[in-house]
mmCIF file of C-alpha atoms and ligand atoms in Angstrom:
data_model
loop_
_atom_site.group_PDB
_atom_site.id
_atom_site.type_symbol
_atom_site.label_atom_id
_atom_site.label_comp_id
_atom_site.label_asym_id
_atom_site.label_seq_id
_atom_site.Cartn_x
_atom_site.Cartn_y
_atom_site.Cartn_z
ATOM 1 C CA UNK A 1 -10.562 12.274 -53.669
ATOM 2 C CA UNK A 2 -9.337 8.695 -53.517
ATOM 3 C CA UNK A 3 -12.042 6.483 -52.070
ATOM 4 C CA UNK A 4 -10.001 3.266 -51.960
ATOM 5 C CA UNK A 5 -7.035 3.263 -49.588
ATOM 6 C CA UNK A 6 -3.825 2.603 -51.460
ATOM 7 C CA UNK A 7 -1.298 0.808 -49.253
ATOM 8 C CA UNK A 8 2.158 2.326 -49.489
ATOM 9 C CA UNK A 9 5.163 0.015 -49.443
ATOM 10 C CA UNK A 10 6.616 -0.299 -45.957
ATOM 11 C CA UNK A 11 3.251 0.173 -44.192
ATOM 12 C CA UNK A 12 2.328 -2.323 -41.520
ATOM 13 C CA UNK A 13 -1.326 -2.832 -42.287
ATOM 14 C CA UNK A 14 -3.966 -3.007 -39.604
ATOM 15 C CA UNK A 15 -7.432 -3.476 -41.064
ATOM 16 C CA UNK A 16 -8.979 -1.959 -37.939
ATOM 17 C CA UNK A 17 -7.710 1.391 -39.262
ATOM 18 C CA UNK A 18 -10.241 1.290 -42.100
ATOM 19 C CA UNK A 19 -13.976 1.837 -41.846
ATOM 20 C CA UNK A 20 -15.864 -0.729 -43.943
ATOM 21 C CA UNK A 21 -18.915 1.528 -43.706
ATOM 22 C CA UNK A 22 -17.243 4.566 -45.287
ATOM 23 C CA UNK A 23 -19.185 6.406 -47.984
ATOM 24 C CA UNK A 24 -16.885 9.325 -48.776
ATOM 25 C CA UNK A 25 -19.574 11.724 -47.565
ATOM 26 C CA UNK A 26 -21.714 10.867 -50.587
ATOM 27 C CA UNK A 27 -25.245 9.564 -50.735
ATOM 28 C CA UNK A 28 -26.155 6.547 -52.793
ATOM 29 C CA UNK A 29 -27.558 8.537 -55.699
ATOM 30 C CA UNK A 30 -24.534 10.804 -56.107
ATOM 31 C CA UNK A 31 -22.128 7.910 -55.577
ATOM 32 C CA UNK A 32 -23.857 5.713 -58.146
ATOM 33 C CA UNK A 33 -23.832 8.550 -60.674
ATOM 34 C CA UNK A 34 -20.101 9.122 -60.155
ATOM 35 C CA UNK A 35 -19.408 5.385 -60.395
ATOM 36 C CA UNK A 36 -21.240 5.397 -63.706
ATOM 37 C CA UNK A 37 -19.234 8.339 -65.078
ATOM 38 C CA UNK A 38 -15.997 6.657 -64.053
ATOM 39 C CA UNK A 39 -17.245 3.386 -65.521
ATOM 40 C CA UNK A 40 -17.705 5.129 -68.908
ATOM 41 C CA UNK A 41 -14.161 6.466 -68.678
ATOM 42 C CA UNK A 42 -12.910 2.992 -67.784
ATOM 43 C CA UNK A 43 -14.591 1.682 -70.935
ATOM 44 C CA UNK A 44 -12.807 4.291 -73.080
ATOM 45 C CA UNK A 45 -9.418 3.629 -71.504
ATOM 46 C CA UNK A 46 -9.919 -0.079 -71.809
ATOM 47 C CA UNK A 47 -10.659 0.318 -75.531
ATOM 48 C CA UNK A 48 -7.414 2.251 -75.948
ATOM 49 C CA UNK A 49 -5.478 -0.394 -74.023
ATOM 50 C CA UNK A 50 -6.898 -3.042 -76.352
ATOM 51 C CA UNK A 51 -6.245 -1.100 -79.539
ATOM 52 C CA UNK A 52 -2.754 0.109 -78.631
ATOM 53 C CA UNK A 53 -1.781 -3.424 -77.598
ATOM 54 C CA UNK A 54 1.255 -2.352 -75.609
ATOM 55 C CA UNK A 55 0.072 -3.084 -72.062
ATOM 56 C CA UNK A 56 -2.105 -5.507 -70.180
ATOM 57 C CA UNK A 57 -4.184 -4.943 -67.072
ATOM 58 C CA UNK A 58 -4.513 -7.312 -64.147
ATOM 59 C CA UNK A 59 -7.117 -6.625 -61.483
ATOM 60 C CA UNK A 60 -6.982 -8.893 -58.434
ATOM 61 C CA UNK A 61 -10.089 -9.092 -56.262
ATOM 62 C CA UNK A 62 -9.889 -10.583 -52.824
ATOM 63 C CA UNK A 63 -12.185 -10.406 -49.821
ATOM 64 C CA UNK A 64 -13.857 -12.535 -47.272
ATOM 65 C CA UNK A 65 -16.924 -14.553 -48.459
ATOM 66 C CA UNK A 66 -19.818 -12.254 -49.501
ATOM 67 C CA UNK A 67 -17.545 -9.201 -49.707
ATOM 68 C CA UNK A 68 -18.787 -8.468 -53.210
ATOM 69 C CA UNK A 69 -16.202 -9.756 -55.653
ATOM 70 C CA UNK A 70 -18.870 -10.889 -58.143
ATOM 71 C CA UNK A 71 -20.758 -7.594 -57.913
ATOM 72 C CA UNK A 72 -17.592 -5.598 -58.497
ATOM 73 C CA UNK A 73 -16.837 -7.613 -61.617
ATOM 74 C CA UNK A 74 -20.371 -7.103 -62.882
ATOM 75 C CA UNK A 75 -20.015 -3.364 -62.418
ATOM 76 C CA UNK A 76 -16.644 -3.038 -64.140
ATOM 77 C CA UNK A 77 -17.449 -5.316 -67.030
ATOM 78 C CA UNK A 78 -20.698 -3.476 -67.619
ATOM 79 C CA UNK A 79 -18.495 -0.820 -69.232
ATOM 80 C CA UNK A 80 -15.873 -2.979 -70.860
ATOM 81 C CA UNK A 81 -15.374 -4.435 -74.288
ATOM 82 C CA UNK A 82 -15.813 -8.106 -73.431
ATOM 83 C CA UNK A 83 -13.648 -9.092 -76.381
ATOM 84 C CA UNK A 84 -10.542 -8.071 -74.500
ATOM 85 C CA UNK A 85 -11.564 -9.077 -70.961
ATOM 86 C CA UNK A 86 -11.303 -12.335 -69.108
ATOM 87 C CA UNK A 87 -12.452 -13.264 -65.629
ATOM 88 C CA UNK A 88 -10.654 -16.087 -63.869
ATOM 89 C CA UNK A 89 -12.091 -17.575 -60.695
ATOM 90 C CA UNK A 90 -9.599 -19.527 -58.658
ATOM 91 C CA UNK A 91 -11.126 -22.363 -56.676
ATOM 92 C CA UNK A 92 -9.698 -25.197 -54.601
ATOM 93 C CA UNK A 93 -6.734 -26.399 -56.702
ATOM 94 C CA UNK A 94 -7.127 -29.530 -58.799
ATOM 95 C CA UNK A 95 -4.675 -32.428 -58.326
ATOM 96 C CA UNK A 96 -2.835 -31.259 -61.438
ATOM 97 C CA UNK A 97 -2.543 -27.728 -60.098
ATOM 98 C CA UNK A 98 -1.368 -29.016 -56.736
ATOM 99 C CA UNK A 99 1.338 -31.015 -58.439
ATOM 100 C CA UNK A 100 2.914 -27.716 -59.595
ATOM 101 C CA UNK A 101 4.219 -24.636 -57.845
ATOM 102 C CA UNK A 102 1.406 -22.395 -56.563
ATOM 103 C CA UNK A 103 1.939 -19.740 -59.243
ATOM 104 C CA UNK A 104 1.675 -22.155 -62.146
ATOM 105 C CA UNK A 105 -2.077 -21.923 -62.513
ATOM 106 C CA UNK A 106 -2.198 -18.149 -62.148
ATOM 107 C CA UNK A 107 0.672 -17.462 -64.502
ATOM 108 C CA UNK A 108 -1.195 -19.309 -67.233
ATOM 109 C CA UNK A 109 -4.042 -16.818 -66.822
ATOM 110 C CA UNK A 110 -1.973 -13.636 -66.798
ATOM 111 C CA UNK A 111 -3.278 -11.177 -69.392
ATOM 112 C CA UNK A 112 -1.476 -10.757 -72.684
ATOM 113 C CA UNK A 113 -0.829 -7.329 -74.215
ATOM 114 C CA UNK A 114 -4.077 -5.581 -75.012
ATOM 115 C CA UNK A 115 -5.989 -7.783 -72.587
ATOM 116 C CA UNK A 116 -7.599 -7.321 -69.222
ATOM 117 C CA UNK A 117 -7.770 -10.127 -66.697
ATOM 118 C CA UNK A 118 -9.805 -9.934 -63.531
ATOM 119 C CA UNK A 119 -8.870 -12.501 -60.917
ATOM 120 C CA UNK A 120 -11.799 -13.485 -58.716
ATOM 121 C CA UNK A 121 -9.620 -14.834 -55.897
ATOM 122 C CA UNK A 122 -6.037 -15.345 -56.919
ATOM 123 C CA UNK A 123 -2.560 -16.492 -55.959
ATOM 124 C CA UNK A 124 -3.196 -14.724 -52.645
ATOM 125 C CA UNK A 125 -5.403 -17.640 -51.584
ATOM 126 C CA UNK A 126 -2.108 -19.463 -51.156
ATOM 127 C CA UNK A 127 -1.229 -17.151 -48.267
ATOM 128 C CA UNK A 128 -4.834 -16.708 -47.054
ATOM 129 C CA UNK A 129 -6.973 -19.850 -46.897
ATOM 130 C CA UNK A 130 -3.806 -21.946 -47.011
ATOM 131 C CA UNK A 131 -2.308 -20.098 -44.046
ATOM 132 C CA UNK A 132 -5.549 -19.987 -42.038
ATOM 133 C CA UNK A 133 -6.139 -23.725 -42.410
ATOM 134 C CA UNK A 134 -2.490 -24.722 -42.400
ATOM 135 C CA UNK A 135 -2.890 -26.554 -45.700
ATOM 136 C CA UNK A 136 0.881 -26.450 -46.061
ATOM 137 C CA UNK A 137 3.440 -25.960 -43.278
ATOM 138 C CA UNK A 138 4.481 -22.441 -42.272
ATOM 139 C CA UNK A 139 7.992 -22.691 -43.784
ATOM 140 C CA UNK A 140 6.282 -23.274 -47.129
ATOM 141 C CA UNK A 141 3.630 -20.526 -47.081
ATOM 142 C CA UNK A 142 5.895 -17.970 -45.422
ATOM 143 C CA UNK A 143 8.232 -17.977 -48.439
ATOM 144 C CA UNK A 144 5.359 -17.266 -50.769
ATOM 145 C CA UNK A 145 5.203 -13.526 -50.091
ATOM 146 C CA UNK A 146 8.617 -13.137 -51.710
ATOM 147 C CA UNK A 147 7.618 -15.452 -54.573
ATOM 148 C CA UNK A 148 4.514 -13.367 -55.172
ATOM 149 C CA UNK A 149 6.488 -10.123 -55.171
ATOM 150 C CA UNK A 150 8.996 -11.511 -57.651
ATOM 151 C CA UNK A 151 6.274 -12.901 -59.914
ATOM 152 C CA UNK A 152 4.299 -9.667 -59.919
ATOM 153 C CA UNK A 153 7.539 -7.791 -60.680
ATOM 154 C CA UNK A 154 8.005 -10.039 -63.700
ATOM 155 C CA UNK A 155 4.516 -9.152 -64.927
ATOM 156 C CA UNK A 156 5.109 -5.445 -64.337
ATOM 157 C CA UNK A 157 8.371 -5.658 -66.262
ATOM 158 C CA UNK A 158 6.356 -7.210 -69.084
ATOM 159 C CA UNK A 159 4.063 -4.139 -69.265
ATOM 160 C CA UNK A 160 1.299 -5.414 -67.017
ATOM 161 C CA UNK A 161 -0.524 -2.786 -64.993
ATOM 162 C CA UNK A 162 -1.549 -4.385 -61.702
ATOM 163 C CA UNK A 163 -4.118 -3.338 -59.107
ATOM 164 C CA UNK A 164 -5.111 -5.503 -56.148
ATOM 165 C CA UNK A 165 -8.256 -4.854 -54.151
ATOM 166 C CA UNK A 166 -9.212 -6.158 -50.735
ATOM 167 C CA UNK A 167 -12.958 -5.655 -50.321
ATOM 168 C CA UNK A 168 -13.505 -4.937 -46.656
ATOM 169 C CA UNK A 169 -16.841 -5.708 -44.989
ATOM 170 C CA UNK A 170 -17.486 -6.199 -41.292
ATOM 171 C CA UNK A 171 -18.801 -9.281 -39.572
ATOM 172 C CA UNK A 172 -22.338 -7.933 -39.120
ATOM 173 C CA UNK A 173 -22.583 -7.076 -42.793
ATOM 174 C CA UNK A 174 -21.452 -10.580 -43.689
ATOM 175 C CA UNK A 175 -24.140 -12.053 -41.468
ATOM 176 C CA UNK A 176 -26.794 -9.892 -43.139
ATOM 177 C CA UNK A 177 -25.610 -10.971 -46.575
ATOM 178 C CA UNK A 178 -25.517 -14.646 -45.655
ATOM 179 C CA UNK A 179 -29.026 -14.472 -44.164
ATOM 180 C CA UNK A 180 -30.263 -12.662 -47.288
ATOM 181 C CA UNK A 181 -29.183 -15.626 -49.330
ATOM 182 C CA UNK A 182 -31.598 -17.765 -47.342
ATOM 183 C CA UNK A 183 -34.455 -15.328 -47.846
ATOM 184 C CA UNK A 184 -34.151 -14.516 -51.524
ATOM 185 C CA UNK A 185 -34.799 -17.119 -54.180
ATOM 186 C CA UNK A 186 -32.371 -15.482 -56.579
ATOM 187 C CA UNK A 187 -29.564 -15.571 -54.056
ATOM 188 C CA UNK A 188 -30.200 -19.060 -52.723
ATOM 189 C CA UNK A 189 -27.859 -20.654 -55.259
ATOM 190 C CA UNK A 190 -24.994 -19.074 -53.373
ATOM 191 C CA UNK A 191 -25.960 -20.688 -50.048
ATOM 192 C CA UNK A 192 -23.160 -22.726 -48.572
ATOM 193 C CA UNK A 193 -22.615 -24.144 -45.138
ATOM 194 C CA UNK A 194 -18.914 -23.612 -45.844
ATOM 195 C CA UNK A 195 -19.396 -19.846 -45.624
ATOM 196 C CA UNK A 196 -20.774 -20.133 -42.084
ATOM 197 C CA UNK A 197 -17.905 -22.430 -41.140
ATOM 198 C CA UNK A 198 -15.288 -20.055 -42.581
ATOM 199 C CA UNK A 199 -16.863 -17.225 -40.583
ATOM 200 C CA UNK A 200 -15.555 -18.879 -37.440
ATOM 201 C CA UNK A 201 -12.052 -18.146 -38.718
ATOM 202 C CA UNK A 202 -12.785 -14.448 -39.216
ATOM 203 C CA UNK A 203 -9.931 -13.118 -37.058
ATOM 204 C CA UNK A 204 -7.398 -15.462 -38.560
ATOM 205 C CA UNK A 205 -8.430 -14.369 -42.044
ATOM 206 C CA UNK A 206 -7.994 -10.728 -41.088
ATOM 207 C CA UNK A 207 -4.534 -11.519 -39.751
ATOM 208 C CA UNK A 208 -3.642 -13.341 -42.965
ATOM 209 C CA UNK A 209 -4.947 -10.427 -45.044
ATOM 210 C CA UNK A 210 -2.923 -7.960 -42.995
ATOM 211 C CA UNK A 211 0.230 -9.992 -43.616
ATOM 212 C CA UNK A 212 -0.447 -10.240 -47.359
ATOM 213 C CA UNK A 213 -1.163 -6.526 -47.670
ATOM 214 C CA UNK A 214 1.880 -5.628 -45.583
ATOM 215 C CA UNK A 215 4.332 -7.860 -47.448
ATOM 216 C CA UNK A 216 3.041 -7.624 -51.000
ATOM 217 C CA UNK A 217 2.212 -4.020 -51.762
ATOM 218 C CA UNK A 218 4.626 -2.295 -54.122
ATOM 219 C CA UNK A 219 4.612 0.960 -56.090
ATOM 220 C CA UNK A 220 3.793 -0.901 -59.282
ATOM 221 C CA UNK A 221 1.513 -3.597 -57.884
ATOM 222 C CA UNK A 222 -0.262 -1.848 -55.032
ATOM 223 C CA UNK A 223 -2.926 -3.183 -52.725
ATOM 224 C CA UNK A 224 -6.011 -1.093 -52.063
ATOM 225 C CA UNK A 225 -8.357 -1.544 -49.119
ATOM 226 C CA UNK A 226 -11.911 -0.850 -50.268
ATOM 227 C CA UNK A 227 -14.698 -0.023 -47.802
ATOM 228 C CA UNK A 228 -17.304 -2.466 -49.070
ATOM 229 C CA UNK A 229 -20.271 -2.526 -46.699
ATOM 230 C CA UNK A 230 -22.044 -0.258 -49.179
ATOM 231 C CA UNK A 231 -22.074 -1.876 -52.575
ATOM 232 C CA UNK A 232 -22.412 1.358 -54.533
ATOM 233 C CA UNK A 233 -19.440 2.847 -52.686
ATOM 234 C CA UNK A 234 -17.353 -0.260 -53.304
ATOM 235 C CA UNK A 235 -18.062 0.030 -57.039
ATOM 236 C CA UNK A 236 -17.194 3.708 -56.995
ATOM 237 C CA UNK A 237 -13.942 3.200 -55.070
ATOM 238 C CA UNK A 238 -12.692 0.354 -57.258
ATOM 239 C CA UNK A 239 -13.621 2.022 -60.545
ATOM 240 C CA UNK A 240 -12.025 5.281 -59.487
ATOM 241 C CA UNK A 241 -8.759 3.571 -58.544
ATOM 242 C CA UNK A 242 -8.642 1.692 -61.863
ATOM 243 C CA UNK A 243 -9.373 4.812 -63.909
ATOM 244 C CA UNK A 244 -6.801 6.897 -62.040
ATOM 245 C CA UNK A 245 -4.216 4.235 -62.646
ATOM 246 C CA UNK A 246 -4.972 4.016 -66.375
ATOM 247 C CA UNK A 247 -5.361 7.729 -67.134
ATOM 248 C CA UNK A 248 -1.618 8.515 -67.369
ATOM 249 C CA UNK A 249 -1.300 5.930 -70.161
ATOM 250 C CA UNK A 250 -3.960 7.563 -72.341
ATOM 251 C CA UNK A 251 -1.693 9.946 -74.269
ATOM 252 C CA UNK A 252 0.926 7.239 -74.931
ATOM 253 C CA UNK A 253 -1.725 4.856 -76.229
ATOM 254 C CA UNK A 254 -3.191 7.568 -78.468
ATOM 255 C CA UNK A 255 0.256 8.403 -79.829
ATOM 256 C CA UNK A 256 0.834 4.765 -80.566
ATOM 257 C CA UNK A 257 -2.497 4.504 -82.388
ATOM 258 C CA UNK A 258 -1.706 7.608 -84.435
ATOM 259 C CA UNK A 259 1.683 6.178 -85.398
ATOM 260 C CA UNK A 260 0.121 2.854 -86.406
ATOM 261 C CA UNK A 261 -2.553 4.695 -88.387
ATOM 262 C CA UNK A 262 0.016 6.912 -90.131
ATOM 263 C CA UNK A 263 2.131 3.909 -91.100
ATOM 264 C CA UNK A 264 -0.882 2.028 -92.476
ATOM 265 C CA UNK A 265 -1.976 5.126 -94.415
ATOM 266 C CA UNK A 266 1.479 5.562 -95.945
ATOM 267 C CA UNK A 267 1.477 1.899 -97.000
ATOM 268 C CA UNK A 268 -1.952 2.294 -98.543
ATOM 269 C CA UNK A 269 -0.903 5.396 -100.431
ATOM 270 C CA UNK A 270 2.222 3.674 -101.716
ATOM 271 C CA UNK A 271 0.088 0.725 -102.842
ATOM 272 C CA UNK A 272 -2.364 2.977 -104.675
ATOM 273 C CA UNK A 273 0.443 4.874 -106.334
ATOM 274 C CA UNK A 274 1.466 1.496 -107.736
HETATM 275 P P1 ADP B 1 -16.475 -18.151 -54.426
HETATM 276 O O1 ADP B 1 -16.604 -18.177 -52.933
HETATM 277 O O2 ADP B 1 -15.187 -17.522 -54.879
HETATM 278 O O3 ADP B 1 -17.677 -17.594 -55.116
HETATM 279 P P2 ADP B 1 -16.417 -20.986 -54.208
HETATM 280 O O4 ADP B 1 -17.569 -20.984 -53.252
HETATM 281 O O5 ADP B 1 -16.335 -22.084 -55.209
HETATM 282 O O6 ADP B 1 -16.352 -19.617 -54.990
HETATM 283 O O7 ADP B 1 -15.098 -20.914 -53.343
HETATM 284 C C1 ADP B 1 -13.861 -21.145 -53.865
HETATM 285 C C2 ADP B 1 -13.067 -21.725 -52.731
HETATM 286 O O8 ADP B 1 -11.793 -22.106 -53.220
HETATM 287 C C3 ADP B 1 -12.836 -20.740 -51.604
HETATM 288 O O9 ADP B 1 -13.232 -21.313 -50.394
HETATM 289 C C4 ADP B 1 -11.331 -20.530 -51.627
HETATM 290 O O10 ADP B 1 -10.789 -20.279 -50.362
HETATM 291 C C5 ADP B 1 -10.864 -21.836 -52.221
HETATM 292 N N1 ADP B 1 -9.520 -21.716 -52.795
HETATM 293 C C6 ADP B 1 -9.106 -20.892 -53.769
HETATM 294 N N2 ADP B 1 -7.793 -21.026 -53.990
HETATM 295 C C7 ADP B 1 -7.348 -21.953 -53.121
HETATM 296 C C8 ADP B 1 -6.079 -22.514 -52.856
HETATM 297 N N3 ADP B 1 -4.993 -22.135 -53.523
HETATM 298 N N4 ADP B 1 -5.998 -23.457 -51.895
HETATM 299 C C9 ADP B 1 -7.090 -23.844 -51.221
HETATM 300 N N5 ADP B 1 -8.322 -23.356 -51.424
HETATM 301 C C10 ADP B 1 -8.457 -22.414 -52.362
#
């Protein structure tokens, strides 16, 4: 069963159709166990991706503040070979970044063959926060959906496997998480008055997310809505989607490795034979 909701091209997305509290009928123990099994499989597939060196993987994580982007990364990378993984967090653009087109800074961080890149926030901020706060005029941001589609198509055509996740929590859950940060010493470093201010724009963010998910989901670079009120379920849903997307590549990667191995062996034998 697919726990994350894959958005089909042509769907007009309404986030109210998804339950952020969903748990797939599992309890925490069973869900955590399954997330762990899938995590192990992710690790194996990721090793093959690295060794075969024919494809790259780009995972985009978006979600309202406190939706769990950091926790999702921690879960996934707990199973990965860190040698081939990179996490890029996209913050408020620097003056240099702003002096370029909005894709300039993200393109520089696109994964090379054999690599995995996880984007913690991404080029989608340029149609999310930028749209909500009108940081550029509408005629500018409204063209960006098409730019994003074209850019992602370029990556796909260069053997990049793309998955984009919107971590969906509700407003009450966000409040609980923000208040927790005040209570727990180990979470206090994340406290920010900005998060409470952004909360006032909740509905406008949802609208901006709906537009991004509606305009920018494709067969090859799909968006997934992930019920994320329950952290263990969020981890399960994301890991499952990634593994299901990578599984069909397994046999091709193995074949490639066998061919490389056979060639190297033949060369070695020829060398030994003098
Ligand atoms: P995070 O919330 O991701 O842990 P920060 O608290 O540093 O990290 O927040 C990063 C901030 O950068 C967010 O408020 C986000 O909206 C903002 N940001 C990211 N990309 C852009 C962009 N292209 N334009 C404006 N703001 C951006």
